[in-house]
Amino acid sequence: MRIDRFSINPKTWLVLGLSAVPLALISLDIGARAVLLLLLICVVAWSGKLHAYGRYVLLGVGPVAVTAFCIQAVSFVGAQTIYAQWTPTSFLNFRLSKEGILYGATLGLQILNFGTACAIAFLPVSAGELRWALTDWKLPSRLIYLLVTSMNAPVLLSRYVGLVRESQVRRGLDDSTVFSRSKLALTSIGTLINLILLEHEDRAQSLEQRGLDRPGERVFLRTYPDTQLQRVLRWIVGACGICTCIWGILA
């Protein structure tokens, strides 16, 4: 049995990230959202996953935030301060306004806040650590399996893309352009989803044969250290997250 004595418990990362999600969803002004994003990024940097977070923002949540900003900046309803205006057709009227830019920036920061909160919960946690934490919380075994499998999907996609590229190199068909790689990744996503759907019945039978739903204590070959300070921190942060949810609903 392997024990890590100087590490953060996976349950602590999950509670920190999930408790930050309500903060990202409640109504805040642009200054508060910027400060919140800075604090969340500091937590990501503390976890040692800043490089992975950069890829996550660049390829995932970042384009969504930029798109939301651009849409709101040119289509904000009821704007008073108009910087530019153009009408490409009779039924389209785009206006670049001060109010639209501020609202779009606030919405973009909210998307980044939400994405960063999710990154805190899942980037520092591996699939095995997630399975251990959720099992320790007594969640249903099939739900745990579904979540862990979802975390492994990007890894499976990367491995499948690598196999296809290696096959192309061996056949002399390799094209290293960005467009070709992006096209290969998009094509592989559809193939990967089809493979998962085709294997669904086999996976269900395998889970049944291994007794995944049988009651009883689960035994793991690796344990993760926990301290009284981390347990108290999880209770405090979790309670603050619940209070934030209630306050956001009532407000």
mmCIF file of C-alpha atoms in Angstrom:
data_model
loop_
_atom_site.group_PDB
_atom_site.id
_atom_site.type_symbol
_atom_site.label_atom_id
_atom_site.label_comp_id
_atom_site.label_asym_id
_atom_site.label_seq_id
_atom_site.Cartn_x
_atom_site.Cartn_y
_atom_site.Cartn_z
ATOM 1 C CA MET A 1 0.000 0.000 0.000
ATOM 2 C CA ARG A 2 1.429 3.348 -1.034
ATOM 3 C CA ILE A 3 0.930 6.428 1.140
ATOM 4 C CA ASP A 4 1.775 10.021 0.138
ATOM 5 C CA ARG A 5 2.408 12.004 3.311
ATOM 6 C CA PHE A 6 2.955 15.462 1.871
ATOM 7 C CA SER A 7 0.128 16.120 -0.570
ATOM 8 C CA ILE A 8 -3.319 17.625 -0.723
ATOM 9 C CA ASN A 9 -6.146 15.148 -0.385
ATOM 10 C CA PRO A 10 -8.172 14.738 -3.612
ATOM 11 C CA LYS A 11 -11.379 15.478 -1.697
ATOM 12 C CA THR A 12 -9.938 18.880 -0.742
ATOM 13 C CA TRP A 13 -9.393 19.832 -4.393
ATOM 14 C CA LEU A 14 -12.905 18.695 -5.306
ATOM 15 C CA VAL A 15 -14.496 20.706 -2.484
ATOM 16 C CA LEU A 16 -12.435 23.817 -3.310
ATOM 17 C CA GLY A 17 -13.403 23.702 -6.984
ATOM 18 C CA LEU A 18 -17.070 22.830 -6.530
ATOM 19 C CA SER A 19 -17.467 25.489 -3.824
ATOM 20 C CA ALA A 20 -16.057 28.105 -6.196
ATOM 21 C CA VAL A 21 -18.661 27.289 -8.871
ATOM 22 C CA PRO A 22 -21.501 29.212 -7.098
ATOM 23 C CA LEU A 23 -19.233 32.269 -6.868
ATOM 24 C CA ALA A 24 -18.829 32.126 -10.632
ATOM 25 C CA LEU A 25 -22.580 31.927 -11.204
ATOM 26 C CA ILE A 26 -23.846 34.695 -8.892
ATOM 27 C CA SER A 27 -24.198 38.274 -10.075
ATOM 28 C CA LEU A 28 -20.987 40.304 -9.576
ATOM 29 C CA ASP A 29 -19.620 43.457 -11.157
ATOM 30 C CA ILE A 30 -16.659 43.398 -13.515
ATOM 31 C CA GLY A 31 -14.127 44.373 -10.840
ATOM 32 C CA ALA A 32 -15.229 41.633 -8.465
ATOM 33 C CA ARG A 33 -15.147 39.080 -11.277
ATOM 34 C CA ALA A 34 -11.594 40.098 -12.220
ATOM 35 C CA VAL A 35 -10.439 39.754 -8.596
ATOM 36 C CA LEU A 36 -12.182 36.378 -8.287
ATOM 37 C CA LEU A 37 -10.516 35.132 -11.475
ATOM 38 C CA LEU A 38 -7.107 36.230 -10.176
ATOM 39 C CA LEU A 39 -7.672 34.380 -6.886
ATOM 40 C CA LEU A 40 -8.806 31.220 -8.672
ATOM 41 C CA ILE A 41 -5.762 31.323 -10.955
ATOM 42 C CA CYS A 42 -3.555 31.622 -7.855
ATOM 43 C CA VAL A 43 -5.150 28.427 -6.520
ATOM 44 C CA VAL A 44 -4.484 26.696 -9.854
ATOM 45 C CA ALA A 45 -0.858 27.868 -9.759
ATOM 46 C CA TRP A 46 -0.549 26.543 -6.195
ATOM 47 C CA SER A 47 -1.750 23.145 -7.403
ATOM 48 C CA GLY A 48 1.098 23.039 -9.939
ATOM 49 C CA LYS A 49 -1.251 22.697 -12.926
ATOM 50 C CA LEU A 50 -0.799 26.154 -14.418
ATOM 51 C CA HIS A 51 0.588 24.799 -17.696
ATOM 52 C CA ALA A 52 -2.338 22.407 -18.116
ATOM 53 C CA TYR A 53 -4.710 25.236 -17.197
ATOM 54 C CA GLY A 54 -3.188 27.380 -19.956
ATOM 55 C CA ARG A 55 -3.959 24.696 -22.545
ATOM 56 C CA TYR A 56 -7.422 24.267 -21.049
ATOM 57 C CA VAL A 57 -8.162 27.998 -21.441
ATOM 58 C CA LEU A 58 -6.550 28.288 -24.870
ATOM 59 C CA LEU A 59 -8.350 25.308 -26.396
ATOM 60 C CA GLY A 60 -11.504 25.124 -24.281
ATOM 61 C CA VAL A 61 -13.126 27.826 -22.201
ATOM 62 C CA GLY A 62 -11.126 30.746 -23.655
ATOM 63 C CA PRO A 63 -12.701 30.731 -27.149
ATOM 64 C CA VAL A 64 -16.167 30.516 -25.555
ATOM 65 C CA ALA A 65 -15.452 33.597 -23.410
ATOM 66 C CA VAL A 66 -14.074 35.556 -26.363
ATOM 67 C CA THR A 67 -17.082 34.636 -28.517
ATOM 68 C CA ALA A 68 -19.504 35.745 -25.783
ATOM 69 C CA PHE A 69 -17.649 39.049 -25.446
ATOM 70 C CA CYS A 70 -17.714 39.751 -29.189
ATOM 71 C CA ILE A 71 -21.429 38.941 -29.500
ATOM 72 C CA GLN A 72 -22.433 41.144 -26.585
ATOM 73 C CA ALA A 73 -20.133 43.994 -27.618
ATOM 74 C CA VAL A 74 -21.882 44.452 -30.978
ATOM 75 C CA SER A 75 -25.457 43.418 -30.134
ATOM 76 C CA PHE A 76 -26.168 44.880 -26.688
ATOM 77 C CA VAL A 77 -29.782 46.049 -26.416
ATOM 78 C CA GLY A 78 -30.499 49.495 -24.975
ATOM 79 C CA ALA A 79 -26.991 50.902 -25.277
ATOM 80 C CA GLN A 80 -26.599 54.649 -24.768
ATOM 81 C CA THR A 81 -22.949 55.243 -25.683
ATOM 82 C CA ILE A 82 -22.448 54.121 -29.290
ATOM 83 C CA TYR A 83 -18.859 54.005 -30.585
ATOM 84 C CA ALA A 84 -19.585 52.558 -34.027
ATOM 85 C CA GLN A 85 -22.605 51.296 -35.926
ATOM 86 C CA TRP A 86 -23.106 49.436 -39.177
ATOM 87 C CA THR A 87 -25.998 47.675 -40.899
ATOM 88 C CA PRO A 88 -24.867 44.903 -43.277
ATOM 89 C CA THR A 89 -28.493 44.089 -44.195
ATOM 90 C CA SER A 90 -31.885 45.651 -43.598
ATOM 91 C CA PHE A 91 -32.654 43.359 -40.655
ATOM 92 C CA LEU A 92 -29.196 43.408 -38.978
ATOM 93 C CA ASN A 93 -27.938 46.380 -37.002
ATOM 94 C CA PHE A 94 -24.623 46.037 -35.181
ATOM 95 C CA ARG A 95 -23.547 48.665 -32.661
ATOM 96 C CA LEU A 96 -20.260 48.784 -30.783
ATOM 97 C CA SER A 97 -21.132 50.443 -27.489
ATOM 98 C CA LYS A 98 -19.611 51.135 -24.094
ATOM 99 C CA GLU A 99 -22.399 49.253 -22.329
ATOM 100 C CA GLY A 100 -21.993 46.270 -24.652
ATOM 101 C CA ILE A 101 -18.241 46.106 -24.062
ATOM 102 C CA LEU A 102 -18.679 46.218 -20.276
ATOM 103 C CA TYR A 103 -21.417 43.595 -20.280
ATOM 104 C CA GLY A 104 -19.486 41.385 -22.689
ATOM 105 C CA ALA A 105 -16.352 41.654 -20.548
ATOM 106 C CA THR A 106 -18.360 40.764 -17.436
ATOM 107 C CA LEU A 107 -19.922 37.769 -19.185
ATOM 108 C CA GLY A 108 -16.539 36.624 -20.520
ATOM 109 C CA LEU A 109 -15.022 36.853 -17.045
ATOM 110 C CA GLN A 110 -17.941 34.876 -15.640
ATOM 111 C CA ILE A 111 -17.292 32.098 -18.159
ATOM 112 C CA LEU A 112 -13.598 32.115 -17.248
ATOM 113 C CA ASN A 113 -14.477 32.049 -13.535
ATOM 114 C CA PHE A 114 -16.720 29.034 -14.049
ATOM 115 C CA GLY A 115 -14.137 27.230 -16.144
ATOM 116 C CA THR A 116 -11.358 27.961 -13.641
ATOM 117 C CA ALA A 117 -13.495 26.696 -10.744
ATOM 118 C CA CYS A 118 -14.044 23.438 -12.650
ATOM 119 C CA ALA A 119 -10.304 23.292 -13.376
ATOM 120 C CA ILE A 120 -9.520 23.512 -9.644
ATOM 121 C CA ALA A 121 -11.809 20.555 -9.022
ATOM 122 C CA PHE A 122 -10.479 18.269 -11.764
ATOM 123 C CA LEU A 123 -7.046 19.309 -13.055
ATOM 124 C CA PRO A 124 -5.107 18.408 -9.867
ATOM 125 C CA VAL A 125 -7.107 15.177 -9.507
ATOM 126 C CA SER A 126 -6.340 12.091 -11.576
ATOM 127 C CA ALA A 127 -8.965 9.551 -12.585
ATOM 128 C CA GLY A 128 -7.855 7.192 -9.831
ATOM 129 C CA GLU A 129 -7.959 9.952 -7.205
ATOM 130 C CA LEU A 130 -11.426 10.963 -8.352
ATOM 131 C CA ARG A 131 -12.630 7.378 -8.057
ATOM 132 C CA TRP A 132 -11.146 7.081 -4.567
ATOM 133 C CA ALA A 133 -12.693 10.370 -3.364
ATOM 134 C CA LEU A 134 -16.167 9.667 -4.723
ATOM 135 C CA THR A 135 -16.099 6.121 -3.366
ATOM 136 C CA ASP A 136 -15.108 7.452 0.063
ATOM 137 C CA TRP A 137 -18.151 9.756 -0.124
ATOM 138 C CA LYS A 138 -20.367 6.695 -0.740
ATOM 139 C CA LEU A 139 -21.625 7.786 -4.159
ATOM 140 C CA PRO A 140 -23.274 5.166 -6.420
ATOM 141 C CA SER A 141 -20.683 2.975 -8.120
ATOM 142 C CA ARG A 142 -22.119 3.382 -11.605
ATOM 143 C CA LEU A 143 -22.121 7.177 -11.279
ATOM 144 C CA ILE A 144 -18.480 7.037 -10.209
ATOM 145 C CA TYR A 145 -17.634 4.830 -13.171
ATOM 146 C CA LEU A 146 -19.382 7.245 -15.540
ATOM 147 C CA LEU A 147 -17.481 10.262 -14.188
ATOM 148 C CA VAL A 148 -14.128 8.501 -14.273
ATOM 149 C CA THR A 149 -14.746 7.295 -17.820
ATOM 150 C CA SER A 150 -15.604 10.859 -18.851
ATOM 151 C CA MET A 151 -12.284 12.063 -17.422
ATOM 152 C CA ASN A 152 -10.448 9.388 -19.415
ATOM 153 C CA ALA A 153 -12.136 10.378 -22.695
ATOM 154 C CA PRO A 154 -9.577 13.132 -23.598
ATOM 155 C CA VAL A 155 -6.743 10.686 -22.865
ATOM 156 C CA LEU A 156 -8.348 8.086 -25.106
ATOM 157 C CA LEU A 157 -8.833 10.693 -27.836
ATOM 158 C CA SER A 158 -5.188 11.776 -27.642
ATOM 159 C CA ARG A 159 -4.026 8.168 -27.792
ATOM 160 C CA TYR A 160 -6.294 7.390 -30.746
ATOM 161 C CA VAL A 161 -5.119 10.489 -32.645
ATOM 162 C CA GLY A 162 -1.508 9.465 -31.977
ATOM 163 C CA LEU A 163 -2.141 5.994 -33.372
ATOM 164 C CA VAL A 164 -3.749 7.403 -36.518
ATOM 165 C CA ARG A 165 -0.877 9.864 -37.069
ATOM 166 C CA GLU A 166 1.688 7.104 -36.577
ATOM 167 C CA SER A 167 -0.163 5.016 -39.161
ATOM 168 C CA GLN A 168 -0.096 7.933 -41.592
ATOM 169 C CA VAL A 169 3.631 8.462 -41.043
ATOM 170 C CA ARG A 170 4.366 4.799 -41.773
ATOM 171 C CA ARG A 171 2.337 4.995 -44.987
ATOM 172 C CA GLY A 172 3.960 8.276 -46.060
ATOM 173 C CA LEU A 173 0.704 10.223 -45.732
ATOM 174 C CA ASP A 174 1.614 12.462 -42.800
ATOM 175 C CA ASP A 175 0.649 16.131 -43.042
ATOM 176 C CA SER A 176 1.862 18.189 -40.081
ATOM 177 C CA THR A 177 -0.116 21.346 -40.819
ATOM 178 C CA VAL A 178 -2.355 22.778 -38.120
ATOM 179 C CA PHE A 179 -5.446 22.366 -40.295
ATOM 180 C CA SER A 180 -4.686 18.700 -40.910
ATOM 181 C CA ARG A 181 -4.147 17.997 -37.206
ATOM 182 C CA SER A 182 -7.368 19.800 -36.270
ATOM 183 C CA LYS A 183 -9.314 17.904 -38.908
ATOM 184 C CA LEU A 184 -7.868 14.616 -37.664
ATOM 185 C CA ALA A 185 -8.821 15.454 -34.060
ATOM 186 C CA LEU A 186 -12.406 16.352 -35.022
ATOM 187 C CA THR A 187 -12.767 13.202 -37.082
ATOM 188 C CA SER A 188 -11.377 11.110 -34.244
ATOM 189 C CA ILE A 189 -13.889 12.555 -31.766
ATOM 190 C CA GLY A 190 -16.764 11.130 -33.768
ATOM 191 C CA THR A 191 -14.986 7.786 -34.115
ATOM 192 C CA LEU A 192 -14.231 7.667 -30.387
ATOM 193 C CA ILE A 193 -17.879 8.360 -29.495
ATOM 194 C CA ASN A 194 -19.032 5.610 -31.840
ATOM 195 C CA LEU A 195 -16.570 3.153 -30.299
ATOM 196 C CA ILE A 196 -17.784 4.008 -26.790
ATOM 197 C CA LEU A 197 -21.402 3.507 -27.831
ATOM 198 C CA LEU A 198 -20.608 0.187 -29.495
ATOM 199 C CA GLU A 199 -18.811 -1.048 -26.364
ATOM 200 C CA HIS A 200 -21.605 0.013 -24.005
ATOM 201 C CA GLU A 201 -23.142 -3.465 -23.732
ATOM 202 C CA ASP A 202 -19.761 -5.103 -23.133
ATOM 203 C CA ARG A 203 -18.947 -2.537 -20.449
ATOM 204 C CA ALA A 204 -22.286 -3.146 -18.714
ATOM 205 C CA GLN A 205 -21.718 -6.899 -18.670
ATOM 206 C CA SER A 206 -18.183 -6.413 -17.368
ATOM 207 C CA LEU A 207 -19.415 -4.201 -14.527
ATOM 208 C CA GLU A 208 -22.047 -6.771 -13.598
ATOM 209 C CA GLN A 209 -19.529 -9.626 -13.604
ATOM 210 C CA ARG A 210 -17.112 -7.654 -11.415
ATOM 211 C CA GLY A 211 -19.879 -6.905 -8.932
ATOM 212 C CA LEU A 212 -19.580 -3.157 -9.130
ATOM 213 C CA ASP A 213 -22.959 -2.629 -7.438
ATOM 214 C CA ARG A 214 -22.379 -5.098 -4.628
ATOM 215 C CA PRO A 215 -22.468 -3.499 -1.173
ATOM 216 C CA GLY A 216 -19.389 -3.586 1.025
ATOM 217 C CA GLU A 217 -16.153 -1.776 1.681
ATOM 218 C CA ARG A 218 -13.873 -1.004 -1.256
ATOM 219 C CA VAL A 219 -10.178 -1.803 -0.948
ATOM 220 C CA PHE A 220 -7.648 0.388 -2.783
ATOM 221 C CA LEU A 221 -3.973 -0.317 -3.397
ATOM 222 C CA ARG A 222 -3.180 3.365 -2.870
ATOM 223 C CA THR A 223 -4.373 5.666 -0.106
ATOM 224 C CA TYR A 224 -4.191 9.433 0.154
ATOM 225 C CA PRO A 225 -3.269 11.254 3.357
ATOM 226 C CA ASP A 226 -5.724 13.469 5.128
ATOM 227 C CA THR A 227 -5.260 15.880 8.007
ATOM 228 C CA GLN A 228 -7.530 17.509 10.539
ATOM 229 C CA LEU A 229 -6.793 20.909 8.986
ATOM 230 C CA GLN A 230 -7.918 19.723 5.550
ATOM 231 C CA ARG A 231 -11.083 18.182 6.984
ATOM 232 C CA VAL A 232 -11.954 21.438 8.763
ATOM 233 C CA LEU A 233 -11.138 23.396 5.596
ATOM 234 C CA ARG A 234 -13.468 21.201 3.530
ATOM 235 C CA TRP A 235 -16.335 21.703 5.975
ATOM 236 C CA ILE A 236 -15.825 25.482 6.071
ATOM 237 C CA VAL A 237 -15.427 25.900 2.314
ATOM 238 C CA GLY A 238 -18.339 23.548 1.607
ATOM 239 C CA ALA A 239 -20.592 25.447 4.016
ATOM 240 C CA CYS A 240 -19.581 28.736 2.387
ATOM 241 C CA GLY A 241 -20.433 27.267 -1.032
ATOM 242 C CA ILE A 242 -23.881 26.181 0.178
ATOM 243 C CA CYS A 243 -24.501 29.615 1.732
ATOM 244 C CA THR A 244 -23.453 31.233 -1.540
ATOM 245 C CA CYS A 245 -25.970 29.091 -3.435
ATOM 246 C CA ILE A 246 -28.770 30.044 -1.022
ATOM 247 C CA TRP A 247 -27.830 33.730 -1.154
ATOM 248 C CA GLY A 248 -27.730 33.678 -4.942
ATOM 249 C CA ILE A 249 -31.187 32.066 -5.131
ATOM 250 C CA LEU A 250 -32.737 34.456 -2.608
ATOM 251 C CA ALA A 251 -31.090 37.511 -4.132
#
